[in-house]
Amino acid sequence: MNMKDEIVKVMAEADCLHSDAEVSAALDRMAADVTEVLKHANPLVYVVLNGGIIAAGQLLPRLRFPLEVSYLHATRYGDKTQGGRLNWKVKPTEDMHGRTVLIVDDILDEGNTLAAIIEYCREQGATEVLTAVVVNKSHDRKAFPGMHADFVGLEVEDRFLFGCGMDYKGFWRNTLGIYAVKGL
């Protein structure tokens, strides 16, 4: 089977965990919560690429208060010899000193990359670093005990997910619904 056929088949067989309408309602709730907390904070919002693109594109227009938006792109190495090392593809460029920073991403899975980004922002002088994710994957493998995002749209089971910024082999980030690969 070629890649295109595989990608189409994965979507055709996927389990829809949350429809477009459910994700949209979750984003409305998130926006209300973010607004309540940050409406007077003049936050600097960082979108984590690539996964955070869809989340930010859906969430930010719902925030009706002044904020600055930028992006960063960071990944972590999965092998044990370099575990914990953050690889910046695009490093944050705005001055965070004395600012409230909101990090927007698609999912909190294990959270190693997000934890490293938070630490980096604090080292750069941010007075407060908050996180917003569309999906929190429910399991006990978080980067540290008690790790959580400050703003969460949906809690999902521990499956291989795609949609709303999350991908399957680089594809299907562009769907608003949340899907799980059949059998995974």
GROMACS .gro file of C-alpha atoms in nm:
model
  184
    1MET     CA    1   0.000   0.000   0.000
    2ASN     CA    2   0.138   0.343  -0.088
    3MET     CA    3   0.149   0.630   0.162
    4LYS     CA    4  -0.152   0.816   0.020
    5ASP     CA    5  -0.368   0.505   0.035
    6GLU     CA    6  -0.252   0.436   0.392
    7ILE     CA    7  -0.335   0.791   0.504
    8VAL     CA    8  -0.683   0.776   0.349
    9LYS     CA    9  -0.746   0.431   0.501
   10VAL     CA   10  -0.638   0.544   0.850
   11MET     CA   11  -0.897   0.824   0.844
   12ALA     CA   12  -1.168   0.600   0.699
   13GLU     CA   13  -1.117   0.346   0.979
   14ALA     CA   14  -1.041   0.588   1.265
   15ASP     CA   15  -1.253   0.620   1.576
   16CYS     CA   16  -1.389   0.973   1.612
   17LEU     CA   17  -1.338   1.053   1.981
   18HIS     CA   18  -1.460   1.415   1.956
   19SER     CA   19  -1.649   1.570   1.666
   20ASP     CA   20  -1.575   1.911   1.516
   21ALA     CA   21  -1.867   2.052   1.719
   22GLU     CA   22  -1.734   1.902   2.045
   23VAL     CA   23  -1.387   2.043   1.981
   24SER     CA   24  -1.535   2.383   1.895
   25ALA     CA   25  -1.737   2.383   2.220
   26ALA     CA   26  -1.422   2.285   2.414
   27LEU     CA   27  -1.233   2.574   2.252
   28ASP     CA   28  -1.516   2.811   2.354
   29ARG     CA   29  -1.480   2.693   2.716
   30MET     CA   30  -1.102   2.726   2.701
   31ALA     CA   31  -1.129   3.077   2.560
   32ALA     CA   32  -1.365   3.180   2.842
   33ASP     CA   33  -1.122   3.040   3.100
   34VAL     CA   34  -0.817   3.202   2.939
   35THR     CA   35  -1.001   3.533   2.913
   36GLU     CA   36  -1.100   3.525   3.279
   37VAL     CA   37  -0.740   3.469   3.388
   38LEU     CA   38  -0.545   3.676   3.135
   39LYS     CA   39  -0.770   3.960   3.016
   40HIS     CA   40  -0.568   4.221   3.208
   41ALA     CA   41  -0.225   4.055   3.182
   42ASN     CA   42  -0.111   4.170   2.834
   43PRO     CA   43   0.024   3.819   2.771
   44LEU     CA   44   0.283   3.706   2.524
   45VAL     CA   45   0.138   3.398   2.353
   46TYR     CA   46   0.375   3.143   2.202
   47VAL     CA   47   0.236   2.888   1.958
   48VAL     CA   48   0.431   2.561   1.954
   49LEU     CA   49   0.485   2.445   1.597
   50ASN     CA   50   0.370   2.234   1.423
   51GLY     CA   51   0.096   2.093   1.643
   52GLY     CA   52  -0.015   2.420   1.796
   53ILE     CA   53  -0.102   2.584   1.462
   54ILE     CA   54  -0.459   2.458   1.446
   55ALA     CA   55  -0.516   2.505   1.820
   56ALA     CA   56  -0.394   2.864   1.806
   57GLY     CA   57  -0.584   2.938   1.487
   58GLN     CA   58  -0.904   2.827   1.656
   59LEU     CA   59  -0.838   2.962   2.009
   60LEU     CA   60  -0.681   3.304   1.955
   61PRO     CA   61  -0.972   3.464   1.763
   62ARG     CA   62  -1.192   3.374   2.060
   63LEU     CA   63  -0.974   3.582   2.295
   64ARG     CA   64  -1.112   3.936   2.292
   65PHE     CA   65  -0.834   4.116   2.476
   66PRO     CA   66  -0.491   4.256   2.381
   67LEU     CA   67  -0.210   4.004   2.349
   68GLU     CA   68   0.109   3.949   2.151
   69VAL     CA   69   0.151   3.636   1.943
   70SER     CA   70   0.468   3.463   1.834
   71TYR     CA   71   0.582   3.109   1.770
   72LEU     CA   72   0.852   2.864   1.860
   73HIS     CA   73   0.949   2.525   1.730
   74ALA     CA   74   1.117   2.281   1.962
   75THR     CA   75   1.155   1.905   1.968
   76ARG     CA   76   1.318   1.657   2.203
   77TYR     CA   77   1.536   1.364   2.126
   78GLY     CA   78   1.374   1.033   2.212
   79ASP     CA   79   1.687   0.826   2.266
   80LYS     CA   80   1.831   0.780   2.614
   81THR     CA   81   2.172   0.929   2.535
   82GLN     CA   82   2.017   1.267   2.464
   83GLY     CA   83   1.691   1.249   2.653
   84GLY     CA   84   1.599   1.579   2.813
   85ARG     CA   85   1.780   1.787   2.555
   86LEU     CA   86   1.564   2.042   2.377
   87ASN     CA   87   1.635   2.093   2.008
   88TRP     CA   88   1.525   2.443   1.907
   89LYS     CA   89   1.426   2.466   1.542
   90VAL     CA   90   1.299   2.821   1.602
   91LYS     CA   91   1.388   2.977   1.936
   92PRO     CA   92   1.166   3.238   2.101
   93THR     CA   93   1.273   3.589   2.003
   94GLU     CA   94   1.052   3.823   2.206
   95ASP     CA   95   1.167   3.960   2.540
   96MET     CA   96   0.985   3.762   2.810
   97HIS     CA   97   1.134   3.943   3.108
   98GLY     CA   98   0.854   4.049   3.343
   99ARG     CA   99   0.584   3.912   3.112
  100THR     CA  100   0.307   3.660   3.147
  101VAL     CA  101   0.360   3.394   2.882
  102LEU     CA  102   0.093   3.158   2.751
  103ILE     CA  103   0.215   2.852   2.561
  104VAL     CA  104  -0.045   2.709   2.317
  105ASP     CA  105  -0.008   2.354   2.189
  106ASP     CA  106  -0.225   2.073   2.057
  107ILE     CA  107  -0.171   1.804   2.322
  108LEU     CA  108  -0.020   1.730   2.658
  109ASP     CA  109   0.095   1.371   2.626
  110GLU     CA  110   0.404   1.295   2.834
  111GLY     CA  111   0.489   1.664   2.842
  112ASN     CA  112   0.868   1.653   2.822
  113THR     CA  113   0.893   1.915   2.547
  114LEU     CA  114   0.633   2.137   2.712
  115ALA     CA  115   0.812   2.113   3.048
  116ALA     CA  116   1.140   2.215   2.882
  117ILE     CA  117   0.972   2.510   2.706
  118ILE     CA  118   0.819   2.627   3.035
  119GLU     CA  119   1.158   2.606   3.205
  120TYR     CA  120   1.321   2.801   2.920
  121CYS     CA  121   1.058   3.079   2.946
  122ARG     CA  122   1.114   3.106   3.321
  123GLU     CA  123   1.490   3.123   3.266
  124GLN     CA  124   1.426   3.410   3.023
  125GLY     CA  125   1.254   3.606   3.301
  126ALA     CA  126   0.884   3.541   3.244
  127THR     CA  127   0.700   3.617   3.565
  128GLU     CA  128   0.430   3.361   3.489
  129VAL     CA  129   0.415   3.080   3.233
  130LEU     CA  130   0.078   2.921   3.162
  131THR     CA  131  -0.012   2.647   2.917
  132ALA     CA  132  -0.316   2.581   2.700
  133VAL     CA  133  -0.372   2.252   2.516
  134VAL     CA  134  -0.671   2.126   2.324
  135VAL     CA  135  -0.615   1.770   2.447
  136ASN     CA  136  -0.477   1.618   2.765
  137LYS     CA  137  -0.401   1.250   2.722
  138SER     CA  138  -0.497   1.062   3.038
  139HIS     CA  139  -0.215   0.836   3.159
  140ASP     CA  140   0.051   0.821   3.431
  141ARG     CA  141   0.359   0.883   3.211
  142LYS     CA  142   0.376   1.262   3.248
  143ALA     CA  143   0.719   1.429   3.262
  144PHE     CA  144   0.676   1.475   3.636
  145PRO     CA  145   0.409   1.378   3.891
  146GLY     CA  146   0.113   1.615   3.886
  147MET     CA  147   0.203   1.774   3.553
  148HIS     CA  148  -0.098   1.940   3.394
  149ALA     CA  149  -0.185   2.220   3.154
  150ASP     CA  150  -0.347   2.532   3.296
  151PHE     CA  151  -0.618   2.533   3.028
  152VAL     CA  152  -0.742   2.206   2.876
  153GLY     CA  153  -1.012   2.159   2.616
  154LEU     CA  154  -1.067   1.783   2.631
  155GLU     CA  155  -0.946   1.482   2.828
  156VAL     CA  156  -0.884   1.181   2.606
  157GLU     CA  157  -0.788   0.821   2.652
  158ASP     CA  158  -0.434   0.698   2.593
  159ARG     CA  159  -0.450   0.615   2.221
  160PHE     CA  160  -0.267   0.716   1.904
  161LEU     CA  161  -0.448   1.042   1.821
  162PHE     CA  162  -0.466   1.274   1.525
  163GLY     CA  163  -0.661   1.584   1.427
  164CYS     CA  164  -0.673   1.941   1.557
  165GLY     CA  165  -0.299   1.980   1.511
  166MET     CA  166  -0.197   1.625   1.597
  167ASP     CA  167  -0.075   1.421   1.303
  168TYR     CA  168  -0.060   1.071   1.166
  169LYS     CA  169   0.272   1.043   0.979
  170GLY     CA  170   0.257   1.416   0.905
  171PHE     CA  171  -0.105   1.415   0.783
  172TRP     CA  172  -0.453   1.499   0.916
  173ARG     CA  173  -0.347   1.790   1.142
  174ASN     CA  174  -0.601   1.994   0.945
  175THR     CA  175  -0.912   1.819   1.079
  176LEU     CA  176  -1.084   1.987   1.371
  177GLY     CA  177  -1.219   1.665   1.519
  178ILE     CA  178  -1.008   1.435   1.737
  179TYR     CA  179  -0.953   1.085   1.601
  180ALA     CA  180  -0.779   0.771   1.722
  181VAL     CA  181  -0.612   0.522   1.492
  182LYS     CA  182  -0.821   0.204   1.484
  183GLY     CA  183  -0.675  -0.050   1.726
  184LEU     CA  184  -0.412   0.190   1.869
   0.00000   0.00000   0.00000
